[in-house]
Coordinates of C-alpha atoms in Angstrom, one line a residue:
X1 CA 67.0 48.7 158.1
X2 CA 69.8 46.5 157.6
X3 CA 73.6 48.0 157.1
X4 CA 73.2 47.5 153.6
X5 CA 73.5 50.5 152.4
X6 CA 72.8 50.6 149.3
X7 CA 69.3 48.5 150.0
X8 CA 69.3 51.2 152.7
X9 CA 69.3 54.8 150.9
X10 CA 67.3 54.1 148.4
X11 CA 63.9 52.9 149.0
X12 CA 61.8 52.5 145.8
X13 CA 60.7 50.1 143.3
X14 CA 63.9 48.7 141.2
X15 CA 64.6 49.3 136.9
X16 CA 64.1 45.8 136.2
X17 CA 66.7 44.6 133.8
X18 CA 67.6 41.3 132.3
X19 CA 64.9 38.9 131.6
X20 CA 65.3 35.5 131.4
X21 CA 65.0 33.3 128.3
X22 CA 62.1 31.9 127.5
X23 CA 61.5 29.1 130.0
X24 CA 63.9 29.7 132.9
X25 CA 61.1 29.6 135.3
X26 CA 62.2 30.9 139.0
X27 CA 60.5 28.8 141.7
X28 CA 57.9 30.8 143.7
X29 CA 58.7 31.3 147.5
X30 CA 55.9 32.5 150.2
X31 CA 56.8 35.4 151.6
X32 CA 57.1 33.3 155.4
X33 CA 59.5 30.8 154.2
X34 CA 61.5 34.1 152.6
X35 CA 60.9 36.0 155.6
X36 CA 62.7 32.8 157.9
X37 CA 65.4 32.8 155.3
X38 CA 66.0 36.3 155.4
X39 CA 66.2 35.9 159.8
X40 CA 68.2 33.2 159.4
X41 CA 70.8 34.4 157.5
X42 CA 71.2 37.9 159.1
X43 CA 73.8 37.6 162.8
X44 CA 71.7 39.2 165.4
X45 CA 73.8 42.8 164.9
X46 CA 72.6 43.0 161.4
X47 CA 68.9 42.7 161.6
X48 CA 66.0 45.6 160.6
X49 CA 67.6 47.5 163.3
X50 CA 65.7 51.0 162.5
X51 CA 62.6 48.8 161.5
X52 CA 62.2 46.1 164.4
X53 CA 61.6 49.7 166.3
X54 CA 59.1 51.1 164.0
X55 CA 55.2 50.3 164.2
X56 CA 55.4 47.8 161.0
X57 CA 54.7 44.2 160.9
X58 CA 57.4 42.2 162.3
X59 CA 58.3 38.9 160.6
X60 CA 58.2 37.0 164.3
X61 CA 54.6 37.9 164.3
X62 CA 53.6 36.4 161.0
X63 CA 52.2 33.3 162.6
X64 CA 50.4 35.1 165.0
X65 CA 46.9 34.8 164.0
X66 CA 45.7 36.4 167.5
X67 CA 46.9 39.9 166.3
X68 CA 43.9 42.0 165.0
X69 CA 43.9 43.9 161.7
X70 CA 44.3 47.6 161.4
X71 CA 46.3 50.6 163.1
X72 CA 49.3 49.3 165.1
X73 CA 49.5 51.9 167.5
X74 CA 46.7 54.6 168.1
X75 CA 47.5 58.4 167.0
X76 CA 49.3 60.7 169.1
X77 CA 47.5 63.3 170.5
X78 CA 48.6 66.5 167.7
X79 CA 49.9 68.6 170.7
X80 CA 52.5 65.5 171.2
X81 CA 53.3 65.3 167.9
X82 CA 57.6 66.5 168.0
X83 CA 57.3 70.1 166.9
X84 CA 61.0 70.7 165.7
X85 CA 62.7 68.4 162.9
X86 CA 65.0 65.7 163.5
X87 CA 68.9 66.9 163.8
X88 CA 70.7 65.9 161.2
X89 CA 74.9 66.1 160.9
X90 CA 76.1 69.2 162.0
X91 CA 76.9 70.0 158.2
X92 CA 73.6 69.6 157.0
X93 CA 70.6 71.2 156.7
X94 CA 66.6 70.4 156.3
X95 CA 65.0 72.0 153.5
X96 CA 61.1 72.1 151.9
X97 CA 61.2 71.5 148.0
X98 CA 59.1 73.6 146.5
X99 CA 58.3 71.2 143.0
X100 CA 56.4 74.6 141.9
X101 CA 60.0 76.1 141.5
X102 CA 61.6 74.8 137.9
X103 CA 65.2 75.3 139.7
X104 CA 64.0 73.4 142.0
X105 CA 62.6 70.7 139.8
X106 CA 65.8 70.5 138.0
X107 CA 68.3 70.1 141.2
X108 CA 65.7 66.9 141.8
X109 CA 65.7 65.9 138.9
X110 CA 69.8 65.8 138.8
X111 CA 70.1 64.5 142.4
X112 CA 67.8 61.4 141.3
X113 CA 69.2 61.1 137.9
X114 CA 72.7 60.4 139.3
X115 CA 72.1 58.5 142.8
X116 CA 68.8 56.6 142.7
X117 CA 67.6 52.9 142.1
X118 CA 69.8 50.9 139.7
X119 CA 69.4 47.3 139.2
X120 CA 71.6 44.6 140.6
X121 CA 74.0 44.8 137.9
X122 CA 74.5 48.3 137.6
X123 CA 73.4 49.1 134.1
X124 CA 70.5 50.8 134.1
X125 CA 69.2 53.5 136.8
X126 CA 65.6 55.2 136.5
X127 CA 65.3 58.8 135.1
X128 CA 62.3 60.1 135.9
X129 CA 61.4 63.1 134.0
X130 CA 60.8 67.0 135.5
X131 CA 57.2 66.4 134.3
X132 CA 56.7 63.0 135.6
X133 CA 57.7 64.4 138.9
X134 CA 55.5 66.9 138.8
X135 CA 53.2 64.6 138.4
X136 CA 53.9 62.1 140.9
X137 CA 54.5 64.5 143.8
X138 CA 51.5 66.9 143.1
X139 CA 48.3 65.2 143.4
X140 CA 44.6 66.7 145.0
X141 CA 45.3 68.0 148.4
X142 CA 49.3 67.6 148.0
X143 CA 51.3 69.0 151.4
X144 CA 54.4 70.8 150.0
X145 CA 56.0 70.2 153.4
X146 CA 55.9 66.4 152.5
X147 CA 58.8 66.9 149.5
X148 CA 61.8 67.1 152.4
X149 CA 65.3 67.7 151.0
X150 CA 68.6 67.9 152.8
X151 CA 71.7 70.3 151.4
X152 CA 74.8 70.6 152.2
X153 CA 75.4 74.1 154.1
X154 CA 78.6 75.1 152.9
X155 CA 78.0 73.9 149.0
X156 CA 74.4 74.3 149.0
X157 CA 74.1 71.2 147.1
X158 CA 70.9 68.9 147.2
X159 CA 72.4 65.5 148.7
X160 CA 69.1 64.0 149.7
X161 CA 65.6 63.6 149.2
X162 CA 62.2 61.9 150.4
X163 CA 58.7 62.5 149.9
X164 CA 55.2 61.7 150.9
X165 CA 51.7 62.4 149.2
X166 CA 48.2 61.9 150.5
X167 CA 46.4 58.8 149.5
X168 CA 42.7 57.1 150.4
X169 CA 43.7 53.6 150.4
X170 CA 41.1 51.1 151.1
X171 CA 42.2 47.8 152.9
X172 CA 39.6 45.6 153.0
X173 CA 36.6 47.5 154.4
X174 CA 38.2 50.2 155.8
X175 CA 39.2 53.8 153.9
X176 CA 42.3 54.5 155.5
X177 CA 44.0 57.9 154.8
X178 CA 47.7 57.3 154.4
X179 CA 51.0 59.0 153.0
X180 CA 52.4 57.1 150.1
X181 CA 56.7 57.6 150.5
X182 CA 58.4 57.6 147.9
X183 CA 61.7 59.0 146.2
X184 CA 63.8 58.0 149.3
X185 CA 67.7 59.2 147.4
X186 CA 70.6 60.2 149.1
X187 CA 73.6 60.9 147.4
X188 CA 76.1 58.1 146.8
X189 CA 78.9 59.6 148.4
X190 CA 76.8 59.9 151.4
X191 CA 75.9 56.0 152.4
X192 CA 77.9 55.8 155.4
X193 CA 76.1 58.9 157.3
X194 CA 73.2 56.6 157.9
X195 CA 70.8 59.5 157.1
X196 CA 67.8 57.5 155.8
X197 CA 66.6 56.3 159.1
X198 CA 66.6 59.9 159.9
X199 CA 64.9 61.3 156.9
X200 CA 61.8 58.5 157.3
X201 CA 61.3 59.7 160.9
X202 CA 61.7 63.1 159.4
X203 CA 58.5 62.4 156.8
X204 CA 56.7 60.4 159.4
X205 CA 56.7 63.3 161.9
X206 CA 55.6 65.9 158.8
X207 CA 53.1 63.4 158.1
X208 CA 51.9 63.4 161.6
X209 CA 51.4 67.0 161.8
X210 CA 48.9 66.2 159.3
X211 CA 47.1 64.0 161.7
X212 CA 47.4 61.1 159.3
X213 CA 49.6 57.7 161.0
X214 CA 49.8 55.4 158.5
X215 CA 51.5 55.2 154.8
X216 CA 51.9 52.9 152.0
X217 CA 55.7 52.3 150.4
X218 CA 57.5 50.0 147.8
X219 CA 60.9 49.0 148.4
X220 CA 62.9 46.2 145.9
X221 CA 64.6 44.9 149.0
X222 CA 62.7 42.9 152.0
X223 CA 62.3 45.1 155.0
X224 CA 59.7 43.9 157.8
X225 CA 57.2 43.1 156.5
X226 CA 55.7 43.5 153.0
X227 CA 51.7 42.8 152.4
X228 CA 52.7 41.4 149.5
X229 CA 55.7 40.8 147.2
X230 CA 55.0 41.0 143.1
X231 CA 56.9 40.1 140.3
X232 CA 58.2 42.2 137.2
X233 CA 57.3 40.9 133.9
X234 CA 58.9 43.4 130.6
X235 CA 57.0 43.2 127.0
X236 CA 59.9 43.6 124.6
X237 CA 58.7 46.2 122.0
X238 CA 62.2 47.0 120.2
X239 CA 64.1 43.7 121.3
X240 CA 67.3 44.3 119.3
X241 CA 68.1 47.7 121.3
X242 CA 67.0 45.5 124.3
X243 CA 69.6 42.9 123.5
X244 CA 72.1 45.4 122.5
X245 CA 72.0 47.1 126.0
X246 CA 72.0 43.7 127.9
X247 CA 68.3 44.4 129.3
X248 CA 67.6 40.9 127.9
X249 CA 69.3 38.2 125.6
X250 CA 68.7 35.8 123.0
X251 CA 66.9 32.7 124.1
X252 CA 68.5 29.5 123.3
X253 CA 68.1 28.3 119.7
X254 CA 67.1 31.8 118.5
X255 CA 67.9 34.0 115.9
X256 CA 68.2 38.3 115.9
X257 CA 65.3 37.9 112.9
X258 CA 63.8 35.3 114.9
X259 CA 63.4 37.0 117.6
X260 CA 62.1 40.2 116.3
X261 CA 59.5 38.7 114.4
X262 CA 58.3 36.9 117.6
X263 CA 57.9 40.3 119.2
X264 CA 56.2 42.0 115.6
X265 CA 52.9 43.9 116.8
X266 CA 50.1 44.6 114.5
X267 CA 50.0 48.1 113.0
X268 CA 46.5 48.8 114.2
X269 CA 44.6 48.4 117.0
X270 CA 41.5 45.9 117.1
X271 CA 39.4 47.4 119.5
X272 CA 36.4 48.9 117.6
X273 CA 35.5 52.2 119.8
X274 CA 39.3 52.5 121.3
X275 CA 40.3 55.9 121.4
X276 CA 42.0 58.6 124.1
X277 CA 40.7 59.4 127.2
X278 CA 39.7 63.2 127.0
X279 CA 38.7 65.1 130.0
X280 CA 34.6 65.0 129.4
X281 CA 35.6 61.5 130.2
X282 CA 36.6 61.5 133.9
X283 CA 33.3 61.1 135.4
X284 CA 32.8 57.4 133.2
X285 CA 36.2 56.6 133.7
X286 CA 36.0 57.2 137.5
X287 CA 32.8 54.8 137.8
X288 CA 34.6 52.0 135.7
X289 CA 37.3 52.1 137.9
X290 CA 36.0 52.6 141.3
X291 CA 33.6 49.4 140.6
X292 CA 36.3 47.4 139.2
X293 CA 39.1 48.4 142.2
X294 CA 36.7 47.0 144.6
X295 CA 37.0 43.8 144.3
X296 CA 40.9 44.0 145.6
X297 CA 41.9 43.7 149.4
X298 CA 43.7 47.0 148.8
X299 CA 43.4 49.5 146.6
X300 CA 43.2 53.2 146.1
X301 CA 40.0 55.1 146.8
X302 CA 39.7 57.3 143.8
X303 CA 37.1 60.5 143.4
X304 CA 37.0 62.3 140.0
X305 CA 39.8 64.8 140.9
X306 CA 41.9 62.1 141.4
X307 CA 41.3 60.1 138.0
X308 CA 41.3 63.4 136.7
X309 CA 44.7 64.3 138.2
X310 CA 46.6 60.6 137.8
X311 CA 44.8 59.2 134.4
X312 CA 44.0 62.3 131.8
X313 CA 46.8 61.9 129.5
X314 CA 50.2 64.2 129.9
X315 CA 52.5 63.6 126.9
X316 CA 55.7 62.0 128.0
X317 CA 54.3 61.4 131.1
X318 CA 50.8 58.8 131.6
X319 CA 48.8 57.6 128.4
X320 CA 45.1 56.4 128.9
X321 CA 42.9 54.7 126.5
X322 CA 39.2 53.6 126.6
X323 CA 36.9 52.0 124.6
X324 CA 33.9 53.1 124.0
X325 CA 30.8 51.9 122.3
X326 CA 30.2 53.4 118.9
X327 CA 26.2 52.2 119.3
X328 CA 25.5 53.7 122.7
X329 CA 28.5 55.8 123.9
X330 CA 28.8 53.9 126.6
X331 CA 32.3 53.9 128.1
X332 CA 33.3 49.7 129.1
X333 CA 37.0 49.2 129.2
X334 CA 40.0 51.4 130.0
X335 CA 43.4 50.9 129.9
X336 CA 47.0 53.0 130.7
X337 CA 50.2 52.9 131.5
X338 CA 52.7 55.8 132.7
X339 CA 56.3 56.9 131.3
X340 CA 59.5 55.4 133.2
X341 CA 63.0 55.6 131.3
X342 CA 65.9 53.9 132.3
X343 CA 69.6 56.1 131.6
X344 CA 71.7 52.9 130.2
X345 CA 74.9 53.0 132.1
X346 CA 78.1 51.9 129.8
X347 CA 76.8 51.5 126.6
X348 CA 78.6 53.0 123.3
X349 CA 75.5 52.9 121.5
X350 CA 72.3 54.1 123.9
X351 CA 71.4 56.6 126.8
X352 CA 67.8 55.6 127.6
X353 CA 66.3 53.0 127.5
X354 CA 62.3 54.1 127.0
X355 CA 59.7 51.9 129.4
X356 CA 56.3 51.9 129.7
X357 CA 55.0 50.7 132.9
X358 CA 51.3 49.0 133.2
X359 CA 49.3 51.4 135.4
X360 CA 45.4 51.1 136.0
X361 CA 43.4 48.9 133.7
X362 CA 39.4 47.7 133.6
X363 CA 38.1 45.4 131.3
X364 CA 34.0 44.7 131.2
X365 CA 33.2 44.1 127.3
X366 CA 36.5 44.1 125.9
X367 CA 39.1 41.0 126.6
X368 CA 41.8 42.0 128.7
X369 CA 44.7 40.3 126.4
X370 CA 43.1 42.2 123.4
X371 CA 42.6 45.6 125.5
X372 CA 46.3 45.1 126.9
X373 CA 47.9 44.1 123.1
X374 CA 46.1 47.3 122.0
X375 CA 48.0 49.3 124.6
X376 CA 51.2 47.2 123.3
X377 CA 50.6 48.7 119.8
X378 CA 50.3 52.2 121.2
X379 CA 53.3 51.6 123.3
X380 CA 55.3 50.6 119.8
X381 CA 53.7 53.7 118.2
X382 CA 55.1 56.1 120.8
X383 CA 58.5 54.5 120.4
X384 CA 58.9 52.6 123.7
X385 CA 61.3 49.7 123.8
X386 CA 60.0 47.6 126.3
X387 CA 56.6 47.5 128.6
X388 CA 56.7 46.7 132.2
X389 CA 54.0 45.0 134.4
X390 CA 53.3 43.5 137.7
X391 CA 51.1 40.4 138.5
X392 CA 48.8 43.0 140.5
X393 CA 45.2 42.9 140.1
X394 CA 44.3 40.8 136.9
X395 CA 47.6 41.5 134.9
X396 CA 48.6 37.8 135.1
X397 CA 45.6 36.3 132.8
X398 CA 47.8 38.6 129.9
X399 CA 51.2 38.2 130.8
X400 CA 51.8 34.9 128.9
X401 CA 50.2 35.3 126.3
X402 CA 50.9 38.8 125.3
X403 CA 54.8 37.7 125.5
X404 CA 56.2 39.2 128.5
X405 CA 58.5 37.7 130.3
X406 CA 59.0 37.7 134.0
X407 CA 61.9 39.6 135.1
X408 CA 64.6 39.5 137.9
X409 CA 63.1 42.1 140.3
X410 CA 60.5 41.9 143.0
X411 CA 58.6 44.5 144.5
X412 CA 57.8 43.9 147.7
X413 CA 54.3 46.3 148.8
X414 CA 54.3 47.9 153.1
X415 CA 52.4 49.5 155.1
X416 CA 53.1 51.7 157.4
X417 CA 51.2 51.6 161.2
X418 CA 48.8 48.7 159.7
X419 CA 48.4 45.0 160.1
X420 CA 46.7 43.1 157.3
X421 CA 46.2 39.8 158.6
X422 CA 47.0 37.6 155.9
X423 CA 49.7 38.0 153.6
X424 CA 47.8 39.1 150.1
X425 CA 48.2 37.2 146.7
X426 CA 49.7 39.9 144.2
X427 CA 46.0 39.3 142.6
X428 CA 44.4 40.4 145.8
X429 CA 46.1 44.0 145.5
X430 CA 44.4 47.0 143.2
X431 CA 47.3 49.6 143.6
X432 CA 50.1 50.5 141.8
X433 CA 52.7 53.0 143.5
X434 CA 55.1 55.1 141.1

């Protein structure tokens, strides 16, 4: 990792803030000609240290087309596998979460609220929910010893945190099992103790105990080496309490009025047969999507229990929507997106800023602008103020022309312990991590 330390202790997509007026188009770089800027600027000292030692794709091997696809080193006999955690500061100690546990939940929740991924400027910082992370850390077949904390002996306080969850991921024609990391936070006060490095070998070695060796991550800084890097792109929905907070500003020549009724959604949705998903409705929604998700390079393999688990609607937490046809009750296009708010930092007027992030969607019969711009008006109807998306999958044929604009963040998509030979077109990848 480099000695950047906040890039360093918190590894995890980024709250995406400030969007450009309209045209201000940023050029597009390939992830090699980034990756040589990147080399080129660090001294030797200041390189991925803990990464260049770590089975990841390095950036001198991009041009190495000799290198074959798949696991980069072979599993470890289990017997091998270190048996005893990693030691950690004499003053701290390892500890299992236990997200069953609401006090538990709750010293999460406040650890994250106050220390995890804020934007470049500073003013905003995500705020997952209790119920969200529930969600997120409790799928089918979950390991409890995957949600690592550390504490402080004497104060008993929470100071850091990491997790992993089990995940099928298919990359091209192979299903891989694979961790999915996430929720890397350690306390602010604590970025000099270089305990990150320690707490990824930490959930690598859990992980391995499992007999699984490789894992997908997000991080919103470059690391060696992503599969791909995508861009944000935010949907105002209540662009004056955007403006207000500084998430985005006015665009040249325009008015407040102006500007929100550019943004104006209808009232209704136009989608004859678009309703809620409902749990008789796993077993379509699971075909839909497992047809449509093959067509990507990588993308989750998903059974019913896992549509069941990440897609059935929670309130406050993932909305779904489908469409289906009043004539034959046949189930064609499906659409969601899942509950992210932002705490405003330093405004008189706001807390939270409310976001609604573009998860999973599958268009057959409907068009995908009109099945996205109905998920728009639902978005508006629940009171969101702005709508995130990445130019994953087929998002981009909607992003124009539904009004989004792209952002200031990149996400930049790893794998852990697996080559993919090419570098992947945001379009080539089906998978969204939290």
């Amino acid at each position: 990792m480099t000695n950047n330390t906040k890039e360093e202790e918190n590894q995890g997509p980024t709250p995406q803030g400030n969007i450009p007026p309209e045209n201000e188009n940023e050029n597009e770089v390939s992830i090699d000609s980034l990756a040589r800027k990147v080399q080129e600027s660090l001294s030797l000292a200041n390189r991925h240290k803990f990464w260049e030692t770590q089975p990841v794709g390095q950036f001198k091997d991009l041009a190495d087309t000799s290198l074959s696809e798949g696991p980069i080193e072979a599993p470890t006999p289990l017997s091998e596998v270190k048996q005893e955690p990693y030691n950690l500061p004499a003053q701290y100690e390892w500890i299992t979460c236990d997200m069953d546990s609401e006090e538990m939940c709750l010293e999460v929740y406040n650890l994250l609220t106050h220390n995890y991924v804020e934007d470049d400027e500073n003013m905003f910082r995500f705020n997952y929910s209790k119920e969200f992370l529930g969600w997120a850390l409790r799928p089918p077949g979950y390991y409890r010893s995957w949600h690592i904390g550390v504490r402080a002996k004497s104060s008993k306080k929470l100071v850091a945190f990491i997790t992993g969850i089990p995940a099928r991921i298919r990359v091209h024609d192979s299903i891989v099992n694979m961790a999915e990391v996430n929720f890397l936070c350690v306390h602010k006060k604590l970025r000099s103790k270089r305990l990150a490095p320690v707490m990824i070998k930490e959930v690598t070695r859990r992980v391995h105990l499992e007999n699984i060796w490789q894992a997908a991550y997000t991080a919103g800084v470059i690391l060696p080496t992503p599969i791909t890097t995508c861009q944000y792109w935010h949907r105002s929905l209540n662009p004056k309490k955007l403006i207000d907070v500084g998430f985005s500003r006015l665009g040249a020549r325009m008015t407040m009025s102006r500007t929100i009724k550019l943004y104006k959604l209808p009232d209704q949705t136009a989608t004859r047969g678009f309703r809620k998903m409902e749990p008789h409705d796993v077993p379509a929604v699971t075909r839909l999507l497992r047809n449509y998700l093959r067509q990507f390079a990588v993308a989750p393999d998903f059974d019913e229990n896992d549509v069941e688990h990440w897609l059935l609607p929670k309130e406050g937490v993932v909305d779904s929507y489908l469409v289906e046809s009043p004539e034959t009750h046949e189930v064609t296009d499906f659409c969601s997106f899942y509950t992210l708010p932002s705490s405003i930092l330093g405004s008189q007027n706001h807390s939270t800023l409310k976001a609604a992030y573009s998860y999973y969607n599958v268009s057959t019969k409907t068009p995908l602008v009109q099945l996205i711009n109905d998920a728009l008006i639902m978005a508006k109807r629940k009171d969101f103020d702005v709508f995130n998306a990445l130019d994953v999958m087929h998002n981009e044929s909607f992003l124009k022309e539904l009004k989004f604009g792209p952002g200031d963040g990149k996400l930049h998509y790893y794998l852990y312990n697996y080559r993919v030979r090419h570098v992947l077109r945001p379009s080539e990848l089906g998978l969204v991590l939290l």
